[in-house]
Structure formats: structure tokens, C-alpha cells
PDB file of C-alpha atoms in Angstrom:
ATOM      1  CA  VAL A   1       0.000   0.000   0.000  1.00 97.00           C
ATOM      2  CA  GLN A   2       1.327   3.416  -0.988  1.00 98.00           C
ATOM      3  CA  LEU A   3      -0.173   6.881  -0.983  1.00 98.00           C
ATOM      4  CA  VAL A   4       1.695   9.811  -2.542  1.00 98.00           C
ATOM      5  CA  GLU A   5       0.398  13.356  -2.324  1.00 98.00           C
ATOM      6  CA  SER A   6       1.263  16.237  -4.606  1.00 98.00           C
ATOM      7  CA  GLY A   7       0.082  19.721  -5.470  1.00 98.00           C
ATOM      8  CA  GLY A   8       1.086  21.679  -2.403  1.00 97.00           C
ATOM      9  CA  GLY A   9       2.584  25.123  -2.731  1.00 97.00           C
ATOM     10  CA  VAL A  10       2.218  28.799  -1.907  1.00 98.00           C
ATOM     11  CA  VAL A  11      -1.181  30.424  -2.405  1.00 98.00           C
ATOM     12  CA  GLN A  12      -2.488  33.864  -1.543  1.00 97.00           C
ATOM     13  CA  PRO A  13      -5.435  34.221   0.842  1.00 97.00           C
ATOM     14  CA  GLY A  14      -8.646  33.797  -1.118  1.00 98.00           C
ATOM     15  CA  GLY A  15      -6.937  31.605  -3.674  1.00 98.00           C
ATOM     16  CA  SER A  16      -7.551  28.014  -4.716  1.00 98.00           C
ATOM     17  CA  LEU A  17      -5.484  24.867  -5.009  1.00 98.00           C
ATOM     18  CA  ARG A  18      -6.107  21.204  -5.746  1.00 98.00           C
ATOM     19  CA  LEU A  19      -4.154  18.486  -3.998  1.00 98.00           C
ATOM     20  CA  SER A  20      -3.808  15.020  -5.486  1.00 98.00           C
ATOM     21  CA  CYS A  21      -3.034  11.659  -3.987  1.00 98.00           C
ATOM     22  CA  VAL A  22      -2.100   8.674  -6.115  1.00 98.00           C
ATOM     23  CA  VAL A  23      -2.592   5.333  -4.431  1.00 98.00           C
ATOM     24  CA  SER A  24      -1.296   1.864  -5.180  1.00 98.00           C
ATOM     25  CA  GLY A  25      -1.417  -1.601  -3.682  1.00 98.00           C
ATOM     26  CA  PHE A  26      -5.172  -1.678  -3.134  1.00 98.00           C
ATOM     27  CA  THR A  27      -8.441  -1.074  -4.929  1.00 98.00           C
ATOM     28  CA  LEU A  28      -9.394   2.538  -4.332  1.00 98.00           C
ATOM     29  CA  SER A  29     -13.099   2.056  -4.904  1.00 97.00           C
ATOM     30  CA  ASP A  30     -13.267  -0.432  -2.007  1.00 97.00           C
ATOM     31  CA  HIS A  31     -12.072   2.090   0.553  1.00 98.00           C
ATOM     32  CA  HIS A  32     -13.103   5.229   2.344  1.00 98.00           C
ATOM     33  CA  MET A  33     -10.418   7.877   1.912  1.00 98.00           C
ATOM     34  CA  ASP A  34      -9.650  10.862   4.114  1.00 98.00           C
ATOM     35  CA  TRP A  35      -7.597  14.013   4.265  1.00 98.00           C
ATOM     36  CA  VAL A  36      -5.947  15.010   7.547  1.00 98.00           C
ATOM     37  CA  ARG A  37      -3.884  18.151   8.046  1.00 98.00           C
ATOM     38  CA  GLN A  38      -1.271  19.365  10.477  1.00 98.00           C
ATOM     39  CA  ALA A  39      -0.404  23.018  10.884  1.00 98.00           C
ATOM     40  CA  PRO A  40       3.270  23.722  11.602  1.00 96.00           C
ATOM     41  CA  GLY A  41       4.114  22.629  15.129  1.00 96.00           C
ATOM     42  CA  LYS A  42       0.501  21.664  15.854  1.00 97.00           C
ATOM     43  CA  GLY A  43      -1.581  18.539  16.188  1.00 98.00           C
ATOM     44  CA  LEU A  44      -3.641  16.555  13.708  1.00 98.00           C
ATOM     45  CA  GLU A  45      -6.959  17.763  12.288  1.00 98.00           C
ATOM     46  CA  TRP A  46      -9.303  15.634  10.215  1.00 98.00           C
ATOM     47  CA  VAL A  47     -10.439  17.533   7.112  1.00 98.00           C
ATOM     48  CA  GLY A  48     -12.824  15.345   5.172  1.00 98.00           C
ATOM     49  CA  ARG A  49     -13.799  11.942   3.824  1.00 98.00           C
ATOM     50  CA  SER A  50     -14.897  10.345   0.586  1.00 98.00           C
ATOM     51  CA  ARG A  51     -16.727   7.141   1.307  1.00 98.00           C
ATOM     52  CA  ASN A  52     -16.205   4.089  -0.893  1.00 97.00           C
ATOM     53  CA  LYS A  53     -18.166   3.039  -3.968  1.00 97.00           C
ATOM     54  CA  PRO A  54     -20.689   0.862  -2.078  1.00 97.00           C
ATOM     55  CA  ASN A  55     -21.486   4.009  -0.081  1.00 97.00           C
ATOM     56  CA  ARG A  56     -21.852   6.029  -3.264  1.00 97.00           C
ATOM     57  CA  TYR A  57     -18.791   8.183  -2.645  1.00 97.00           C
ATOM     58  CA  THR A  58     -20.668  10.359  -0.199  1.00 98.00           C
ATOM     59  CA  THR A  59     -18.604  12.914   1.693  1.00 98.00           C
ATOM     60  CA  GLU A  60     -18.142  14.386   5.157  1.00 98.00           C
ATOM     61  CA  TYR A  61     -16.251  17.521   6.159  1.00 98.00           C
ATOM     62  CA  ALA A  62     -14.928  19.320   9.183  1.00 98.00           C
ATOM     63  CA  ALA A  63     -16.872  22.482   9.968  1.00 98.00           C
ATOM     64  CA  SER A  64     -13.736  24.579   9.406  1.00 98.00           C
ATOM     65  CA  VAL A  65     -13.598  23.633   5.709  1.00 98.00           C
ATOM     66  CA  LYS A  66     -17.210  22.812   4.823  1.00 98.00           C
ATOM     67  CA  GLY A  67     -18.360  24.807   1.809  1.00 98.00           C
ATOM     68  CA  ARG A  68     -14.768  25.644   0.792  1.00 98.00           C
ATOM     69  CA  PHE A  69     -13.108  22.218   0.372  1.00 98.00           C
ATOM     70  CA  THR A  70     -14.265  19.283  -1.745  1.00 98.00           C
ATOM     71  CA  VAL A  71     -12.993  15.710  -1.627  1.00 98.00           C
ATOM     72  CA  SER A  72     -13.348  13.753  -4.858  1.00 98.00           C
ATOM     73  CA  ARG A  73     -11.750  10.801  -6.562  1.00 98.00           C
ATOM     74  CA  ASP A  74     -11.076   9.111  -9.877  1.00 97.00           C
ATOM     75  CA  ASP A  75     -10.963   5.412  -9.089  1.00 97.00           C
ATOM     76  CA  SER A  76      -9.984   4.532 -12.654  1.00 96.00           C
ATOM     77  CA  LYS A  77      -6.761   6.494 -12.175  1.00 98.00           C
ATOM     78  CA  ASN A  78      -6.235   5.606  -8.515  1.00 98.00           C
ATOM     79  CA  LEU A  79      -6.464   9.267  -7.597  1.00 98.00           C
ATOM     80  CA  LEU A  80      -7.936  11.133  -4.627  1.00 98.00           C
ATOM     81  CA  PHE A  81      -8.314  14.912  -4.743  1.00 98.00           C
ATOM     82  CA  LEU A  82      -8.826  17.788  -2.338  1.00 98.00           C
ATOM     83  CA  GLN A  83     -10.079  20.943  -4.007  1.00 98.00           C
ATOM     84  CA  MET A  84      -9.492  23.910  -1.719  1.00 98.00           C
ATOM     85  CA  ASN A  85     -11.154  27.253  -2.435  1.00 98.00           C
ATOM     86  CA  ASN A  86     -11.224  30.588  -0.626  1.00 98.00           C
ATOM     87  CA  LEU A  87      -8.084  29.663   1.272  1.00 98.00           C
ATOM     88  CA  ARG A  88      -7.316  31.290   4.583  1.00 98.00           C
ATOM     89  CA  THR A  89      -4.040  31.722   6.438  1.00 97.00           C
ATOM     90  CA  GLU A  90      -5.252  29.166   8.990  1.00 97.00           C
ATOM     91  CA  ASP A  91      -5.452  26.515   6.250  1.00 98.00           C
ATOM     92  CA  ALA A  92      -1.653  26.448   6.024  1.00 98.00           C
ATOM     93  CA  ALA A  93      -0.556  22.935   6.925  1.00 98.00           C
ATOM     94  CA  VAL A  94       0.856  19.658   5.747  1.00 98.00           C
ATOM     95  CA  TYR A  95      -2.006  17.722   4.171  1.00 98.00           C
ATOM     96  CA  PHE A  96      -1.992  13.939   4.470  1.00 98.00           C
ATOM     97  CA  CYS A  97      -3.930  11.545   2.286  1.00 98.00           C
ATOM     98  CA  VAL A  98      -5.119   8.639   4.429  1.00 98.00           C
ATOM     99  CA  ARG A  99      -6.838   5.322   3.833  1.00 98.00           C
ATOM    100  CA  GLY A 100      -9.828   5.117   6.112  1.00 96.00           C
ATOM    101  CA  PHE A 101      -9.694   1.441   6.999  1.00 92.00           C
ATOM    102  CA  HIS A 102      -9.529   0.296  10.626  1.00 89.00           C
ATOM    103  CA  SER A 103      -9.513   3.983  11.497  1.00 91.00           C
ATOM    104  CA  PHE A 104      -6.628   5.378   9.399  1.00 96.00           C
ATOM    105  CA  ASP A 105      -4.329   2.489   8.560  1.00 96.00           C
ATOM    106  CA  HIS A 106      -2.084   3.971   5.875  1.00 98.00           C
ATOM    107  CA  TRP A 107      -0.858   7.555   5.411  1.00 98.00           C
ATOM    108  CA  GLY A 108       0.925   9.399   2.655  1.00 98.00           C
ATOM    109  CA  GLN A 109       4.029  11.461   3.371  1.00 98.00           C
ATOM    110  CA  GLY A 110       2.117  14.727   3.134  1.00 98.00           C
ATOM    111  CA  THR A 111       2.231  17.842   0.971  1.00 98.00           C
ATOM    112  CA  LEU A 112       2.746  21.358   2.333  1.00 98.00           C
ATOM    113  CA  LEU A 113       0.322  24.200   1.728  1.00 98.00           C
ATOM    114  CA  THR A 114       1.461  27.731   2.548  1.00 98.00           C
ATOM    115  CA  VAL A 115      -1.103  30.532   2.499  1.00 98.00           C
ATOM    116  CA  SER A 116       0.534  33.914   2.433  1.00 94.00           C
ATOM    117  CA  SER A 117       0.323  37.210   0.637  1.00 88.00           C
TER     118      SER A 117
ATOM    119  CA  ASP B   1     -17.998  17.756  18.476  1.00 96.00           C
ATOM    120  CA  ILE B   2     -16.318  15.157  20.674  1.00 98.00           C
ATOM    121  CA  GLN B   3     -13.293  16.628  22.438  1.00 98.00           C
ATOM    122  CA  MET B   4     -10.363  14.292  23.081  1.00 98.00           C
ATOM    123  CA  THR B   5      -8.021  15.165  25.946  1.00 98.00           C
ATOM    124  CA  GLN B   6      -4.735  13.352  26.419  1.00 98.00           C
ATOM    125  CA  SER B   7      -2.575  13.223  29.513  1.00 98.00           C
ATOM    126  CA  PRO B   8       0.164  13.840  30.097  1.00 98.00           C
ATOM    127  CA  SER B   9       1.079  16.354  27.385  1.00 98.00           C
ATOM    128  CA  SER B  10       4.671  15.212  27.609  1.00 97.00           C
ATOM    129  CA  LEU B  11       6.743  12.704  29.481  1.00 96.00           C
ATOM    130  CA  SER B  12      10.259  11.426  29.689  1.00 97.00           C
ATOM    131  CA  ALA B  13      10.995   7.798  30.476  1.00 97.00           C
ATOM    132  CA  SER B  14      13.831   5.308  30.411  1.00 96.00           C
ATOM    133  CA  VAL B  15      14.367   2.238  28.289  1.00 96.00           C
ATOM    134  CA  GLY B  16      12.543  -0.656  29.905  1.00 97.00           C
ATOM    135  CA  ASP B  17       9.963   1.518  31.669  1.00 97.00           C
ATOM    136  CA  ARG B  18       6.254   0.859  31.489  1.00 98.00           C
ATOM    137  CA  VAL B  19       4.557   3.917  29.988  1.00 98.00           C
ATOM    138  CA  THR B  20       0.866   4.795  30.059  1.00 98.00           C
ATOM    139  CA  ILE B  21      -0.882   7.540  28.115  1.00 98.00           C
ATOM    140  CA  THR B  22      -4.511   8.373  28.823  1.00 98.00           C
ATOM    141  CA  CYS B  23      -7.157   9.734  26.479  1.00 98.00           C
ATOM    142  CA  ARG B  24     -10.492  11.045  27.708  1.00 98.00           C
ATOM    143  CA  ALA B  25     -13.459  11.714  25.430  1.00 98.00           C
ATOM    144  CA  SER B  26     -16.044  14.405  26.147  1.00 98.00           C
ATOM    145  CA  GLN B  27     -18.794  11.916  25.277  1.00 97.00           C
ATOM    146  CA  GLY B  28     -19.016   8.182  25.585  1.00 97.00           C
ATOM    147  CA  LEU B  29     -17.622   6.227  22.640  1.00 96.00           C
ATOM    148  CA  SER B  30     -18.176   2.751  21.348  1.00 93.00           C
ATOM    149  CA  LYS B  31     -14.984   0.890  20.516  1.00 95.00           C
ATOM    150  CA  ASN B  32     -13.966   3.375  17.783  1.00 97.00           C
ATOM    151  CA  LEU B  33     -10.795   4.729  19.328  1.00 98.00           C
ATOM    152  CA  ALA B  34      -7.370   4.638  17.662  1.00 98.00           C
ATOM    153  CA  TRP B  35      -3.778   5.481  18.587  1.00 98.00           C
ATOM    154  CA  PHE B  36      -1.046   6.857  16.332  1.00 98.00           C
ATOM    155  CA  GLN B  37       2.679   7.469  16.692  1.00 98.00           C
ATOM    156  CA  GLN B  38       4.376  10.329  14.862  1.00 98.00           C
ATOM    157  CA  LYS B  39       8.081  10.977  14.631  1.00 97.00           C
ATOM    158  CA  PRO B  40       9.474  14.410  13.711  1.00 95.00           C
ATOM    159  CA  GLY B  41       9.086  15.210  10.025  1.00 95.00           C
ATOM    160  CA  LYS B  42       7.206  11.994   9.323  1.00 97.00           C
ATOM    161  CA  ALA B  43       3.603  11.002   8.762  1.00 98.00           C
ATOM    162  CA  PRO B  44       1.736   9.435  11.659  1.00 98.00           C
ATOM    163  CA  GLU B  45       1.657   5.661  11.846  1.00 98.00           C
ATOM    164  CA  SER B  46      -1.280   3.651  13.079  1.00 98.00           C
ATOM    165  CA  LEU B  47      -0.660   1.585  16.189  1.00 98.00           C
ATOM    166  CA  ILE B  48      -4.065   0.502  17.468  1.00 98.00           C
ATOM    167  CA  TYR B  49      -7.665   0.613  16.252  1.00 98.00           C
ATOM    168  CA  ASP B  50     -10.980  -0.401  17.787  1.00 97.00           C
ATOM    169  CA  THR B  51      -9.525   0.482  21.221  1.00 98.00           C
ATOM    170  CA  SER B  52      -7.313  -2.574  21.546  1.00 98.00           C
ATOM    171  CA  ILE B  53      -6.462  -4.191  18.204  1.00 98.00           C
ATOM    172  CA  LEU B  54      -2.866  -3.829  17.052  1.00 98.00           C
ATOM    173  CA  GLN B  55      -2.273  -2.856  13.452  1.00 97.00           C
ATOM    174  CA  GLY B  56      -0.207  -5.371  11.541  1.00 94.00           C
ATOM    175  CA  GLY B  57       3.494  -5.164  12.305  1.00 96.00           C
ATOM    176  CA  VAL B  58       3.097  -3.211  15.540  1.00 97.00           C
ATOM    177  CA  PRO B  59       5.178  -4.704  18.365  1.00 97.00           C
ATOM    178  CA  SER B  60       3.283  -6.515  21.084  1.00 98.00           C
ATOM    179  CA  ARG B  61       4.712  -4.206  23.774  1.00 98.00           C
ATOM    180  CA  PHE B  62       2.001  -1.756  22.671  1.00 98.00           C
ATOM    181  CA  SER B  63      -1.503  -2.320  24.000  1.00 98.00           C
ATOM    182  CA  GLY B  64      -4.736  -0.389  24.231  1.00 98.00           C
ATOM    183  CA  SER B  65      -7.669  -0.585  26.576  1.00 98.00           C
ATOM    184  CA  GLY B  66     -10.636   1.336  27.835  1.00 98.00           C
ATOM    185  CA  SER B  67     -14.296   2.004  27.316  1.00 97.00           C
ATOM    186  CA  GLY B  68     -16.842   4.784  27.470  1.00 97.00           C
ATOM    187  CA  THR B  69     -14.882   7.997  27.935  1.00 98.00           C
ATOM    188  CA  ASP B  70     -11.548   6.712  29.233  1.00 98.00           C
ATOM    189  CA  PHE B  71      -8.945   4.984  27.129  1.00 98.00           C
ATOM    190  CA  THR B  72      -5.299   4.029  27.635  1.00 98.00           C
ATOM    191  CA  LEU B  73      -2.247   3.285  25.529  1.00 98.00           C
ATOM    192  CA  THR B  74       0.411   1.265  27.317  1.00 98.00           C
ATOM    193  CA  ILE B  75       3.967   0.500  26.278  1.00 98.00           C
ATOM    194  CA  SER B  76       5.019  -2.412  28.459  1.00 98.00           C
ATOM    195  CA  SER B  77       8.793  -2.035  28.081  1.00 97.00           C
ATOM    196  CA  LEU B  78       9.935   1.187  26.443  1.00 97.00           C
ATOM    197  CA  GLN B  79      12.413   0.873  23.582  1.00 97.00           C
ATOM    198  CA  PRO B  80      14.667   3.613  22.141  1.00 95.00           C
ATOM    199  CA  GLU B  81      12.661   3.725  18.907  1.00 96.00           C
ATOM    200  CA  ASP B  82       9.438   4.541  20.769  1.00 97.00           C
ATOM    201  CA  PHE B  83      10.209   8.265  21.031  1.00 96.00           C
ATOM    202  CA  GLY B  84       7.787  10.583  19.283  1.00 98.00           C
ATOM    203  CA  THR B  85       4.353  12.093  19.701  1.00 98.00           C
ATOM    204  CA  TYR B  86       1.338   9.904  20.326  1.00 98.00           C
ATOM    205  CA  TYR B  87      -2.214  10.835  19.354  1.00 98.00           C
ATOM    206  CA  CYS B  88      -5.544   9.275  20.175  1.00 98.00           C
ATOM    207  CA  GLN B  89      -8.446   9.673  17.761  1.00 98.00           C
ATOM    208  CA  GLN B  90     -12.146   8.950  17.889  1.00 98.00           C
ATOM    209  CA  TYR B  91     -13.874   7.753  14.750  1.00 97.00           C
ATOM    210  CA  ASP B  92     -17.189   7.101  16.412  1.00 97.00           C
ATOM    211  CA  ARG B  93     -18.910  10.251  15.205  1.00 97.00           C
ATOM    212  CA  TYR B  94     -18.222  12.987  12.693  1.00 97.00           C
ATOM    213  CA  PRO B  95     -16.242  15.135  12.805  1.00 98.00           C
ATOM    214  CA  TYR B  96     -13.463  12.734  13.660  1.00 98.00           C
ATOM    215  CA  THR B  97     -11.253  14.313  16.302  1.00 98.00           C
ATOM    216  CA  PHE B  98      -7.764  13.816  17.677  1.00 98.00           C
ATOM    217  CA  GLY B  99      -6.258  14.413  21.071  1.00 98.00           C
ATOM    218  CA  GLN B 100      -3.696  17.181  21.360  1.00 98.00           C
ATOM    219  CA  GLY B 101      -0.816  14.725  21.487  1.00 98.00           C
ATOM    220  CA  THR B 102       1.600  13.351  24.064  1.00 98.00           C
ATOM    221  CA  ARG B 103       5.285  13.894  23.439  1.00 98.00           C
ATOM    222  CA  LEU B 104       7.398  10.976  24.655  1.00 98.00           C
ATOM    223  CA  ASP B 105      11.129  11.457  25.119  1.00 96.00           C
ATOM    224  CA  ILE B 106      13.581   8.741  25.990  1.00 91.00           C
ATOM    225  CA  GLN B 107      15.846   9.627  28.912  1.00 88.00           C
TER     226      GLN B 107
END
């Protein structure tokens, strides 16, 4: 099992960015997938979930990102996405792609988002 | 939201010590409580799920217990590689929430 995130970078407040996570070693459609973030020097914060195909890919979000962030996937390409709009300085963090099996059993290495003018 | 409170926030222990970290939930949980270890600059790694089940490959010196609002992670005999920050997490109800972390240093 491997998860590899990409797409992080520097964005101005109010801007948008899409993170990607390519997975391997398992069938993406079988699994719930999550995004978790960690601000510099801080703890872990769950961001959102895309449920698996049997659960119709329905989503859940933390209140802090609801209406601004969208989790989606392309199972045919083994890709998970996090579309982030209207970014705020407090969204700056390392974003981890996580497989949501037995809680969170496998994590990517993370990709860093910086929000600064 | 369910608040998760860990204690202590940090501790220092010696190789061979028995170490216990506590996690308290603001509301009663079913079994859906997990523990993670994170080393500096690395992604967290899953240790335990469903309160007491070890993830594959996790050494048997790690164990989890608890019910309701009080949960515990125990390291029976501390090893040098066990340094890092430990987090509990509830996945009983959305939004999923983590404890603030317990930093473990090896003396």
C-alpha cells in the first residue's frame, strides 16, 4: 500500500489549489479515503472523507472547511483529490492523504500548503 | 464535536519503563478509538484501532484498553525507537477528532 500526495505550494489568501493523492497496492473504490492536516508545530486535524463506492462516494467535512473544500476521486486512475477554495491563512498545513480502513491504517508522506500574501 | 483530551502532554521515560498515556473523550464512545505514533518530520503511523487491536506489524509491547470515555495506551517495556508524539483519535462520530498529542522522550 502506498499513498503519494502532490500539489502543495504557496497560495495567496482567497486563492484556490487542488491536492492530489495517487494510491497503489489496493483497490481505491473499495475504501473510504480521508484528508488530515497538520499546521506547523501543531496537532492533527481531520479535514474530510470520501466514502467508498458501495457508499456512493458520499462525503463528510470538518466544519472549518465545509463549503470551501471538496474531496473527490477518480478510481480509474487511482487518484484522490482535495479541491481547496477561498483559502485562509489558517489553512496552512501539511495535508496527508489517508486510507480510512480500521480507522486510518495507511498515510501518505504529506504535501505542504502555505497561504501567504 | 467530541473533544479528546490526552494526559500527560509530555513525558520522559527510560528504556525498559512501562509507559501509560490516557485519552479522555467528552462523550461516551463505542470501541472506535485509535492510537497513532508520529516521529518528527514523518507522517503518523497507526498503532491501534478499535480500542485494543494492534495494526499489523506493531510490536506486542504496545496495548490499548478502555471504554466509554476513558482509554489508555500502554507500552510495556519502552524501547529507544518509541520516542515521538502519540495521538488518540475517535472515529465514532463525525467530525473525527484527535487528542492534542503526548510527546514521549527517551531519557
